[in-house]
């Protein structure tokens, strides 16, 4: 039987079209199976090698958002189990509140050394060893190694549950990520919401009135206290803008398209809530450092900004955050996701005006020189002050009255351990770190730039080894008492 020529041609074309469609679908499926992210691939394989194949993240998304989300939601329990096992291997995460001392709002202050020692070793024995001996014998406590992001290959901003719940309740935004949750127990974080103190109005005390300041309440709380310029700066600090994980594209980590995040989503009430990120200024991904949110208290006395970046003004830092850090340091991705280029004269400057009003909390035992008033301090605090300015060498960097020298210092932590891959992060030396102001340190846990030190006792033990000061157990205890008084 013969078909008309037109029908035969139509059959051939239809068959060819079907075959082409099948080939495209097959190729797309194979591409999705095989095409791992080259941004995460080193010269020796994925997560390996001294450098990555590219500094840039992929721009094109090769599968539907729903499929990506489903995969990452399914993978989340395993990722979190692995990270939780790491935390439990490193730390005593139990609830051990200090007696007779609290953080703001009466929140219990966790005490005690939480970093676990290697089996058969004491802190005194470690303190008597040289860095080379500790390194060669593999005795550097695991809790003193750099702490990875809870999901290092993806990184990005992760918020504690208290902040997520409060912003959802007040502003209707959801800062939940579907791929990972915040990792440290709430008991080790600063009191929430933090207090806020203003340098020009110390008479007002905590101007936040125990509330989280957000877009829905800032005007009624501060109208009549701030100038119009400062009010506008505060509004901008509370306004969400697109960010790497929270944006309106299909390359996000929120279930629904997001307006983004605000500066004060991390710096709650101008302080911090424990929110974390990865530093944007290193490649490949597994060499990037976890970074905690710094408190903005006392910003007016600071001369360097960023935990490991020596930015010279808060205006520089504000622009850097929204143009670069918000997007993991990738300016191409920033454009794709909707970067907000703040204007220096009428926006960045206003934001800086407000930030520079944020004050440290009161320290009633300190005199005008930032040292203890003997009439108000306890004997333990006075002994701790003597250790701080003497044998402990703490004041070499942390100088009164604000207990910072406004410099960067390299602690050379790599003296104590060999490079090691930890949950997809390469643990090496930390490099230069900003000297954090210790005023109000009791209300600013956890400690160090990556939150690896959960308590002040952990911090004292860490620096006792780093500085080689060989403090006794009694001297360490007194030093903690002094730090709590700051």
CSV table of C-alpha atoms in Angstrom, one decimal:
chain,number,residue,atom,x,y,z
A,1,UNK,CA,0.0,0.0,0.0
A,2,UNK,CA,1.4,3.4,-1.0
A,3,UNK,CA,0.8,6.6,1.0
A,4,UNK,CA,0.7,10.0,-0.7
A,5,UNK,CA,4.1,11.7,-0.7
A,6,UNK,CA,2.9,14.4,1.7
A,7,UNK,CA,1.8,11.9,4.3
A,8,UNK,CA,5.1,10.0,4.0
A,9,UNK,CA,7.1,13.1,4.5
A,10,UNK,CA,4.9,14.1,7.5
A,11,UNK,CA,5.6,10.7,9.1
A,12,UNK,CA,9.3,11.0,8.5
A,13,UNK,CA,9.4,14.5,10.0
A,14,UNK,CA,7.3,13.4,13.0
A,15,UNK,CA,9.6,10.5,13.7
A,16,UNK,CA,12.6,12.7,13.4
A,17,UNK,CA,11.1,15.2,15.8
A,18,UNK,CA,10.3,12.6,18.4
A,19,UNK,CA,13.8,11.1,18.2
A,20,UNK,CA,15.3,14.6,18.6
A,21,UNK,CA,13.1,15.3,21.6
A,22,UNK,CA,14.1,11.9,23.1
A,23,UNK,CA,17.8,12.6,22.5
A,24,UNK,CA,17.5,16.1,24.1
A,25,UNK,CA,15.7,14.6,27.1
A,26,UNK,CA,18.3,11.8,27.4
A,27,UNK,CA,21.2,14.3,27.1
A,28,UNK,CA,19.6,16.5,29.7
A,29,UNK,CA,19.2,13.6,32.1
A,30,UNK,CA,22.7,12.5,31.5
A,31,UNK,CA,23.9,16.1,32.0
A,32,UNK,CA,22.0,16.3,35.3
A,33,UNK,CA,23.5,13.0,36.4
A,34,UNK,CA,27.1,13.8,35.4
A,35,UNK,CA,27.4,17.5,35.6
A,36,UNK,CA,28.7,18.2,39.1
A,37,UNK,CA,29.4,21.8,40.1
A,38,UNK,CA,32.9,22.7,38.8
A,39,UNK,CA,33.0,25.4,41.5
A,40,UNK,CA,33.4,22.5,44.0
A,41,UNK,CA,35.9,20.5,42.0
A,42,UNK,CA,39.6,20.8,42.6
A,43,UNK,CA,42.4,19.8,40.4
A,44,UNK,CA,42.6,16.4,42.1
A,45,UNK,CA,38.8,15.7,42.2
A,46,UNK,CA,35.7,17.0,44.0
A,47,UNK,CA,36.6,18.6,47.4
A,48,UNK,CA,40.3,17.8,46.7
A,49,UNK,CA,43.3,19.6,45.4
A,50,UNK,CA,45.0,22.9,46.2
A,51,UNK,CA,42.8,25.0,44.0
A,52,UNK,CA,39.4,24.8,42.3
A,53,UNK,CA,38.8,24.5,38.6
A,54,UNK,CA,37.0,27.9,38.7
A,55,UNK,CA,36.4,30.8,41.0
A,56,UNK,CA,32.8,31.3,39.7
A,57,UNK,CA,29.6,29.6,40.7
A,58,UNK,CA,27.4,28.2,38.0
A,59,UNK,CA,24.9,30.7,36.7
A,60,UNK,CA,22.5,28.4,34.9
A,61,UNK,CA,20.3,26.1,36.9
A,62,UNK,CA,20.0,22.7,35.1
A,63,UNK,CA,16.9,21.3,36.8
A,64,UNK,CA,13.6,22.6,38.1
A,65,UNK,CA,13.6,24.2,41.6
A,66,UNK,CA,11.1,21.6,42.9
A,67,UNK,CA,13.5,18.8,42.1
A,68,UNK,CA,16.5,20.6,43.7
A,69,UNK,CA,14.5,21.3,46.8
A,70,UNK,CA,13.3,17.7,47.0
A,71,UNK,CA,16.8,16.3,46.7
A,72,UNK,CA,18.2,18.7,49.3
A,73,UNK,CA,15.4,18.1,51.8
A,74,UNK,CA,16.0,14.4,51.5
A,75,UNK,CA,19.7,14.8,52.0
A,76,UNK,CA,19.3,17.2,55.0
A,77,UNK,CA,18.9,14.6,57.8
A,78,UNK,CA,22.2,12.8,56.8
A,79,UNK,CA,24.1,16.1,56.6
A,80,UNK,CA,22.9,17.2,60.0
A,81,UNK,CA,23.6,13.8,61.6
A,82,UNK,CA,27.2,14.0,60.4
A,83,UNK,CA,27.7,17.6,61.7
A,84,UNK,CA,26.0,16.8,65.0
A,85,UNK,CA,28.4,13.8,65.5
A,86,UNK,CA,31.3,16.2,64.9
A,87,UNK,CA,30.0,18.6,67.6
A,88,UNK,CA,29.5,15.8,70.1
A,89,UNK,CA,32.9,14.5,69.4
A,90,UNK,CA,34.4,17.9,70.1
A,91,UNK,CA,32.3,19.3,72.9
A,92,UNK,CA,30.3,18.7,76.1
A,93,UNK,CA,27.1,20.2,74.9
A,94,UNK,CA,25.2,19.7,78.2
A,95,UNK,CA,23.4,22.4,80.2
A,96,UNK,CA,25.8,23.6,82.9
A,97,UNK,CA,24.8,27.1,83.9
A,98,UNK,CA,27.1,29.2,86.0
A,99,UNK,CA,26.0,30.0,89.6
A,100,UNK,CA,25.4,33.6,90.6
A,101,UNK,CA,26.0,35.2,87.1
A,102,UNK,CA,23.8,35.5,84.1
A,103,UNK,CA,23.7,37.2,80.7
A,104,UNK,CA,21.3,39.9,79.7
A,105,UNK,CA,17.6,39.4,80.6
A,106,UNK,CA,18.7,36.8,83.2
A,107,UNK,CA,19.7,34.2,80.6
A,108,UNK,CA,21.9,31.5,82.2
A,109,UNK,CA,25.5,31.8,81.3
A,110,UNK,CA,27.1,28.4,80.4
A,111,UNK,CA,30.3,27.7,82.2
A,112,UNK,CA,33.1,25.2,82.2
A,113,UNK,CA,35.6,23.9,79.7
A,114,UNK,CA,33.4,22.2,77.0
A,115,UNK,CA,36.2,21.2,74.6
A,116,UNK,CA,37.1,17.6,75.0
A,117,UNK,CA,40.7,16.5,75.6
A,118,UNK,CA,42.4,13.7,73.8
A,119,UNK,CA,42.3,10.5,75.9
A,120,UNK,CA,44.9,10.3,78.6
A,121,UNK,CA,46.0,14.0,78.5
A,122,UNK,CA,45.3,16.8,80.9
A,123,UNK,CA,45.3,20.6,80.3
A,124,UNK,CA,48.4,20.9,82.5
A,125,UNK,CA,50.2,18.3,80.4
A,126,UNK,CA,49.3,20.0,77.2
A,127,UNK,CA,50.4,23.4,78.6
A,128,UNK,CA,53.8,21.9,79.3
A,129,UNK,CA,54.3,20.7,75.7
A,130,UNK,CA,55.7,22.6,72.8
A,131,UNK,CA,53.6,23.4,69.7
A,132,UNK,CA,55.7,21.0,67.7
A,133,UNK,CA,55.2,18.1,70.2
A,134,UNK,CA,51.4,18.7,70.2
A,135,UNK,CA,51.4,18.7,66.4
A,136,UNK,CA,53.5,15.6,65.9
A,137,UNK,CA,51.6,13.6,68.5
A,138,UNK,CA,48.2,14.8,67.2
A,139,UNK,CA,47.1,16.1,70.6
A,140,UNK,CA,45.6,19.4,69.6
A,141,UNK,CA,42.0,19.2,71.0
A,142,UNK,CA,39.5,18.7,68.2
A,143,UNK,CA,37.4,21.5,69.6
A,144,UNK,CA,40.3,23.9,69.0
A,145,UNK,CA,40.4,23.0,65.3
A,146,UNK,CA,38.5,25.4,62.9
A,147,UNK,CA,34.8,24.7,63.0
A,148,UNK,CA,33.1,24.0,59.7
A,149,UNK,CA,29.9,25.4,58.5
A,150,UNK,CA,27.0,23.0,59.2
A,151,UNK,CA,26.9,22.4,55.4
A,152,UNK,CA,30.3,23.5,54.1
A,153,UNK,CA,29.8,22.7,50.4
A,154,UNK,CA,26.9,25.1,50.2
A,155,UNK,CA,27.7,27.5,53.0
A,156,UNK,CA,25.6,30.7,53.3
A,157,UNK,CA,23.8,32.5,56.0
A,158,UNK,CA,22.1,30.2,58.6
A,159,UNK,CA,19.9,31.7,61.4
A,160,UNK,CA,19.0,30.4,64.8
A,161,UNK,CA,15.5,29.3,65.5
A,162,UNK,CA,14.7,32.2,67.9
A,163,UNK,CA,15.5,34.8,65.2
A,164,UNK,CA,13.6,32.8,62.5
A,165,UNK,CA,10.5,32.6,64.7
A,166,UNK,CA,10.6,36.3,65.8
A,167,UNK,CA,11.0,37.7,62.2
A,168,UNK,CA,8.2,35.4,60.9
A,169,UNK,CA,5.9,36.5,63.7
A,170,UNK,CA,6.7,40.3,63.4
A,171,UNK,CA,7.5,40.9,59.7
A,172,UNK,CA,6.0,37.8,58.0
A,173,UNK,CA,9.3,36.8,56.5
A,174,UNK,CA,10.7,33.2,56.8
A,175,UNK,CA,14.4,32.8,57.2
A,176,UNK,CA,14.2,29.0,57.3
A,177,UNK,CA,16.5,27.1,55.0
A,178,UNK,CA,15.2,23.8,53.6
A,179,UNK,CA,18.7,22.3,53.3
A,180,UNK,CA,20.2,22.9,56.7
A,181,UNK,CA,19.4,24.3,60.2
A,182,UNK,CA,21.5,26.2,62.7
A,183,UNK,CA,23.9,23.9,64.6
A,184,UNK,CA,24.8,25.1,68.1
A,185,UNK,CA,22.4,24.6,71.0
A,186,UNK,CA,20.5,27.8,71.9
A,187,UNK,CA,22.0,27.7,75.4
A,188,UNK,CA,25.4,28.7,74.1
A,189,UNK,CA,24.1,31.8,72.2
A,190,UNK,CA,23.7,35.4,73.4
A,191,UNK,CA,20.4,36.4,75.1
A,192,UNK,CA,17.6,37.0,72.6
A,193,UNK,CA,16.5,39.6,71.8
A,194,UNK,CA,19.7,41.5,72.8
A,195,UNK,CA,19.6,44.8,74.7
A,196,UNK,CA,20.4,48.0,72.8
A,197,UNK,CA,22.3,50.9,74.3
A,198,UNK,CA,22.9,54.3,72.6
A,199,UNK,CA,26.0,56.4,73.2
A,200,UNK,CA,24.2,59.7,73.2
A,201,UNK,CA,21.4,58.5,75.5
A,202,UNK,CA,22.8,56.3,78.3
A,203,UNK,CA,20.0,57.6,80.5
A,204,UNK,CA,17.6,55.4,78.5
A,205,UNK,CA,19.3,52.1,79.3
A,206,UNK,CA,18.0,49.3,77.1
A,207,UNK,CA,16.1,51.2,74.4
A,208,UNK,CA,14.8,48.0,72.8
A,209,UNK,CA,12.5,47.5,75.9
A,210,UNK,CA,13.2,43.7,75.6
A,211,UNK,CA,11.8,43.6,72.0
A,212,UNK,CA,13.3,42.6,68.7
A,213,UNK,CA,13.5,45.7,66.6
A,214,UNK,CA,12.2,45.2,63.1
A,215,UNK,CA,10.5,47.1,60.3
A,216,UNK,CA,7.1,46.7,62.0
A,217,UNK,CA,8.0,48.5,65.2
A,218,UNK,CA,11.1,50.6,64.8
A,219,UNK,CA,9.3,53.8,64.0
A,220,UNK,CA,7.1,53.9,67.0
A,221,UNK,CA,10.0,52.9,69.2
A,222,UNK,CA,12.5,55.5,68.0
A,223,UNK,CA,10.6,58.4,66.6
A,224,UNK,CA,11.4,61.3,68.9
A,225,UNK,CA,14.7,59.7,70.0
A,226,UNK,CA,16.6,59.6,66.8
A,227,UNK,CA,17.1,62.3,64.1
A,228,UNK,CA,15.4,61.7,60.7
A,229,UNK,CA,18.8,60.8,59.3
A,230,UNK,CA,19.4,58.2,62.0
A,231,UNK,CA,15.8,56.9,61.6
A,232,UNK,CA,16.4,56.4,57.9
A,233,UNK,CA,19.6,54.6,58.6
A,234,UNK,CA,17.9,52.2,61.0
A,235,UNK,CA,15.1,51.6,58.5
A,236,UNK,CA,17.7,50.5,55.9
A,237,UNK,CA,19.4,48.2,58.4
A,238,UNK,CA,16.0,46.5,58.9
A,239,UNK,CA,15.1,46.3,55.3
A,240,UNK,CA,15.6,42.9,53.5
A,241,UNK,CA,17.5,42.8,50.3
A,242,UNK,CA,18.3,39.8,48.0
A,243,UNK,CA,21.0,37.4,49.2
A,244,UNK,CA,22.6,34.2,48.0
A,245,UNK,CA,20.3,31.8,49.8
A,246,UNK,CA,17.3,34.2,50.2
A,247,UNK,CA,16.2,35.7,46.9
A,248,UNK,CA,13.4,35.4,44.2
A,249,UNK,CA,15.3,33.2,41.7
A,250,UNK,CA,15.2,29.4,41.5
A,251,UNK,CA,18.8,29.4,42.9
A,252,UNK,CA,17.8,29.9,46.6
A,253,UNK,CA,17.4,27.9,49.8
A,254,UNK,CA,14.0,29.1,50.9
A,255,UNK,CA,10.9,27.2,50.0
A,256,UNK,CA,9.2,30.2,48.5
A,257,UNK,CA,10.8,33.2,46.7
A,258,UNK,CA,12.2,35.6,49.3
A,259,UNK,CA,12.7,39.3,49.7
A,260,UNK,CA,16.1,38.6,51.1
A,261,UNK,CA,17.7,39.3,54.4
A,262,UNK,CA,18.3,42.5,56.4
A,263,UNK,CA,21.5,43.6,58.2
A,264,UNK,CA,19.7,43.3,61.5
A,265,UNK,CA,18.6,39.8,60.7
A,266,UNK,CA,22.1,38.8,61.8
A,267,UNK,CA,22.9,41.8,64.0
A,268,UNK,CA,19.8,41.6,66.1
A,269,UNK,CA,19.2,44.9,67.9
A,270,UNK,CA,22.7,45.9,66.8
A,271,UNK,CA,24.3,43.0,68.6
A,272,UNK,CA,24.4,39.4,67.3
A,273,UNK,CA,22.3,36.3,67.6
A,274,UNK,CA,24.8,33.6,66.6
A,275,UNK,CA,23.9,33.6,62.9
A,276,UNK,CA,26.8,32.3,60.8
A,277,UNK,CA,28.2,32.5,57.3
A,278,UNK,CA,31.3,31.6,55.3
A,279,UNK,CA,33.9,34.2,54.5
A,280,UNK,CA,33.4,35.2,50.9
A,281,UNK,CA,37.1,36.0,50.1
A,282,UNK,CA,38.7,32.5,49.7
A,283,UNK,CA,38.6,29.8,47.0
A,284,UNK,CA,38.1,26.9,46.7
A,285,UNK,CA,35.0,26.4,48.7
A,286,UNK,CA,36.6,23.9,51.2
A,287,UNK,CA,39.2,26.5,52.3
A,288,UNK,CA,36.5,29.1,53.2
A,289,UNK,CA,36.2,29.9,57.0
A,290,UNK,CA,33.1,29.8,59.0
A,291,UNK,CA,32.4,33.3,60.4
A,292,UNK,CA,30.2,34.4,63.2
A,293,UNK,CA,28.1,37.6,63.2
A,294,UNK,CA,30.1,40.3,65.0
A,295,UNK,CA,28.4,42.5,67.5
A,296,UNK,CA,28.0,46.1,66.4
A,297,UNK,CA,28.3,47.4,70.0
A,298,UNK,CA,31.0,49.9,70.4
A,299,UNK,CA,31.4,50.4,66.6
A,300,UNK,CA,32.3,54.0,67.1
A,301,UNK,CA,35.6,53.1,68.7
A,302,UNK,CA,36.6,50.4,66.1
A,303,UNK,CA,39.0,51.1,63.2
A,304,UNK,CA,38.9,47.7,61.4
A,305,UNK,CA,35.8,45.8,60.3
A,306,UNK,CA,35.2,42.2,59.5
A,307,UNK,CA,36.6,39.3,61.5
A,308,UNK,CA,39.4,38.5,59.0
A,309,UNK,CA,39.3,41.4,56.6
A,310,UNK,CA,40.8,44.7,57.4
A,311,UNK,CA,38.2,47.0,56.0
A,312,UNK,CA,38.9,50.5,57.1
A,313,UNK,CA,35.5,52.1,57.6
A,314,UNK,CA,32.0,50.9,58.5
A,315,UNK,CA,30.8,52.4,55.3
A,316,UNK,CA,33.2,50.2,53.4
A,317,UNK,CA,32.0,47.2,55.4
A,318,UNK,CA,28.3,48.0,54.8
A,319,UNK,CA,28.8,48.2,51.0
A,320,UNK,CA,31.1,45.1,51.0
A,321,UNK,CA,28.4,43.0,52.8
A,322,UNK,CA,25.6,43.8,50.4
A,323,UNK,CA,27.5,43.9,47.2
A,324,UNK,CA,29.8,40.9,47.8
A,325,UNK,CA,29.5,39.0,51.1
A,326,UNK,CA,25.8,38.6,50.6
A,327,UNK,CA,26.6,36.6,47.4
A,328,UNK,CA,29.6,34.5,48.6
A,329,UNK,CA,32.0,36.9,46.9
A,330,UNK,CA,30.7,36.2,43.3
A,331,UNK,CA,29.7,39.4,41.6
A,332,UNK,CA,28.2,37.6,38.6
A,333,UNK,CA,25.8,35.7,40.8
A,334,UNK,CA,25.0,39.0,42.7
A,335,UNK,CA,23.7,40.6,39.5
A,336,UNK,CA,21.6,37.5,38.7
A,337,UNK,CA,20.0,37.4,42.1
A,338,UNK,CA,19.3,41.2,42.4
A,339,UNK,CA,22.2,42.8,44.3
A,340,UNK,CA,21.2,46.1,46.0
A,341,UNK,CA,23.8,48.8,45.2
A,342,UNK,CA,23.4,51.1,48.1
A,343,UNK,CA,24.2,54.8,47.4
A,344,UNK,CA,27.1,56.0,49.5
A,345,UNK,CA,25.9,59.5,50.4
A,346,UNK,CA,22.2,59.0,51.2
A,347,UNK,CA,22.0,55.4,52.3
A,348,UNK,CA,25.4,53.9,53.4
A,349,UNK,CA,26.2,57.1,55.3
A,350,UNK,CA,22.9,57.1,57.1
A,351,UNK,CA,23.3,53.4,58.1
A,352,UNK,CA,26.7,54.2,59.5
A,353,UNK,CA,25.4,57.1,61.5
A,354,UNK,CA,23.1,54.8,63.4
A,355,UNK,CA,25.6,51.9,63.8
A,356,UNK,CA,28.1,54.2,65.3
A,357,UNK,CA,25.6,55.1,68.1
A,358,UNK,CA,25.5,51.5,69.4
A,359,UNK,CA,27.1,51.3,72.8
A,360,UNK,CA,28.6,48.5,75.0
A,361,UNK,CA,26.4,47.3,77.9
A,362,UNK,CA,27.0,48.9,81.3
A,363,UNK,CA,30.0,47.6,83.4
A,364,UNK,CA,29.4,49.0,86.9
A,365,UNK,CA,32.6,47.6,88.3
A,366,UNK,CA,34.9,49.4,85.9
A,367,UNK,CA,36.3,52.9,86.4
A,368,UNK,CA,36.8,55.6,83.8
A,369,UNK,CA,40.1,54.0,82.7
A,370,UNK,CA,38.3,50.6,82.0
A,371,UNK,CA,39.9,48.8,85.0
A,372,UNK,CA,38.2,47.4,88.1
A,373,UNK,CA,37.2,49.7,90.9
A,374,UNK,CA,38.7,47.8,94.0
A,375,UNK,CA,35.8,49.0,96.1
A,376,UNK,CA,33.3,47.1,93.8
A,377,UNK,CA,35.3,44.1,92.6
A,378,UNK,CA,35.6,40.7,94.3
A,379,UNK,CA,39.0,39.3,95.2
A,380,UNK,CA,38.8,36.8,92.4
A,381,UNK,CA,38.1,39.5,89.8
A,382,UNK,CA,41.0,41.6,91.1
A,383,UNK,CA,43.3,38.6,90.9
A,384,UNK,CA,42.0,37.9,87.4
A,385,UNK,CA,42.8,41.5,86.4
A,386,UNK,CA,46.4,41.0,87.6
A,387,UNK,CA,46.7,37.8,85.4
A,388,UNK,CA,45.1,39.6,82.4
A,389,UNK,CA,47.7,42.5,82.6
A,390,UNK,CA,50.5,40.3,83.7
A,391,UNK,CA,51.3,36.6,83.3
A,392,UNK,CA,48.4,36.0,80.9
A,393,UNK,CA,49.7,38.6,78.4
A,394,UNK,CA,46.0,39.3,77.4
A,395,UNK,CA,46.6,43.1,77.4
A,396,UNK,CA,49.2,42.8,74.7
A,397,UNK,CA,46.3,42.9,72.3
A,398,UNK,CA,43.2,43.7,74.4
A,399,UNK,CA,44.0,47.1,75.8
A,400,UNK,CA,41.6,49.1,78.1
A,401,UNK,CA,39.3,50.9,78.2
A,402,UNK,CA,37.5,48.9,75.4
A,403,UNK,CA,40.0,45.9,75.4
A,404,UNK,CA,41.1,46.0,71.8
A,405,UNK,CA,44.1,47.3,70.0
A,406,UNK,CA,42.2,47.7,66.7
A,407,UNK,CA,44.7,45.6,64.9
A,408,UNK,CA,44.8,42.2,63.1
A,409,UNK,CA,46.9,39.4,64.6
A,410,UNK,CA,47.9,36.0,63.2
A,411,UNK,CA,47.9,33.4,66.0
A,412,UNK,CA,49.7,30.8,63.8
A,413,UNK,CA,47.4,28.1,65.0
A,414,UNK,CA,48.9,25.8,62.4
A,415,UNK,CA,51.8,25.3,64.7
A,416,UNK,CA,49.6,22.9,66.7
A,417,UNK,CA,48.1,20.6,64.1
A,418,UNK,CA,48.5,19.2,60.6
A,419,UNK,CA,46.1,20.2,57.8
A,420,UNK,CA,43.1,18.0,57.9
A,421,UNK,CA,39.8,17.8,56.0
A,422,UNK,CA,36.8,18.1,58.4
A,423,UNK,CA,33.3,17.6,57.0
A,424,UNK,CA,34.3,19.0,53.6
A,425,UNK,CA,36.4,21.9,55.2
A,426,UNK,CA,40.2,22.0,55.0
A,427,UNK,CA,41.4,23.0,58.5
A,428,UNK,CA,44.5,25.0,58.2
A,429,UNK,CA,45.8,28.1,60.0
A,430,UNK,CA,43.4,30.9,60.6
A,431,UNK,CA,45.5,33.8,59.3
A,432,UNK,CA,45.1,37.3,60.7
A,433,UNK,CA,42.1,37.8,63.0
A,434,UNK,CA,40.7,41.1,64.2
A,435,UNK,CA,41.2,41.8,67.9
A,436,UNK,CA,37.7,41.7,69.3
A,437,UNK,CA,36.7,44.2,71.9
A,438,UNK,CA,36.2,42.4,75.2
A,439,UNK,CA,33.9,45.0,76.8
A,440,UNK,CA,30.6,43.1,77.4
A,441,UNK,CA,32.3,39.8,76.4
A,442,UNK,CA,30.1,37.8,78.8
A,443,UNK,CA,27.0,38.7,76.7
A,444,UNK,CA,28.7,37.9,73.4
A,445,UNK,CA,29.1,34.1,73.1
A,446,UNK,CA,30.2,31.9,71.4
A,447,UNK,CA,33.9,33.0,70.9
A,448,UNK,CA,36.6,33.3,68.3
A,449,UNK,CA,35.7,34.2,64.7
A,450,UNK,CA,34.2,30.8,63.8
A,451,UNK,CA,32.3,30.1,67.1
A,452,UNK,CA,34.6,27.2,67.9
A,453,UNK,CA,34.9,28.3,71.6
A,454,UNK,CA,31.6,27.8,73.4
A,455,UNK,CA,32.5,29.3,76.8
A,456,UNK,CA,34.9,31.8,78.4
A,457,UNK,CA,36.6,28.8,80.0
A,458,UNK,CA,37.2,27.3,76.6
A,459,UNK,CA,38.7,30.6,75.4
A,460,UNK,CA,41.1,30.9,78.4
A,461,UNK,CA,42.3,27.3,77.8
A,462,UNK,CA,42.7,28.0,74.0
A,463,UNK,CA,44.8,31.2,74.5
A,464,UNK,CA,46.8,29.6,77.4
A,465,UNK,CA,48.1,27.1,74.8
A,466,UNK,CA,48.4,29.6,71.9
A,467,UNK,CA,50.4,32.1,74.0
A,468,UNK,CA,52.3,29.5,76.1
A,469,UNK,CA,51.5,31.3,79.3
A,470,UNK,CA,51.3,28.2,81.5
A,471,UNK,CA,48.5,29.5,83.8
A,472,UNK,CA,47.6,27.5,86.8
A,473,UNK,CA,44.0,26.2,87.3
A,474,UNK,CA,43.4,29.0,89.9
A,475,UNK,CA,44.7,31.7,87.6
A,476,UNK,CA,42.4,30.5,84.8
A,477,UNK,CA,39.4,30.6,87.1
A,478,UNK,CA,40.3,34.1,88.3
A,479,UNK,CA,40.8,35.3,84.7
A,480,UNK,CA,37.3,34.1,83.8
A,481,UNK,CA,35.9,36.0,86.8
A,482,UNK,CA,37.6,39.2,85.5
A,483,UNK,CA,36.3,38.7,81.9
A,484,UNK,CA,32.8,38.4,83.2
A,485,UNK,CA,33.1,41.8,84.9
A,486,UNK,CA,34.0,43.5,81.7
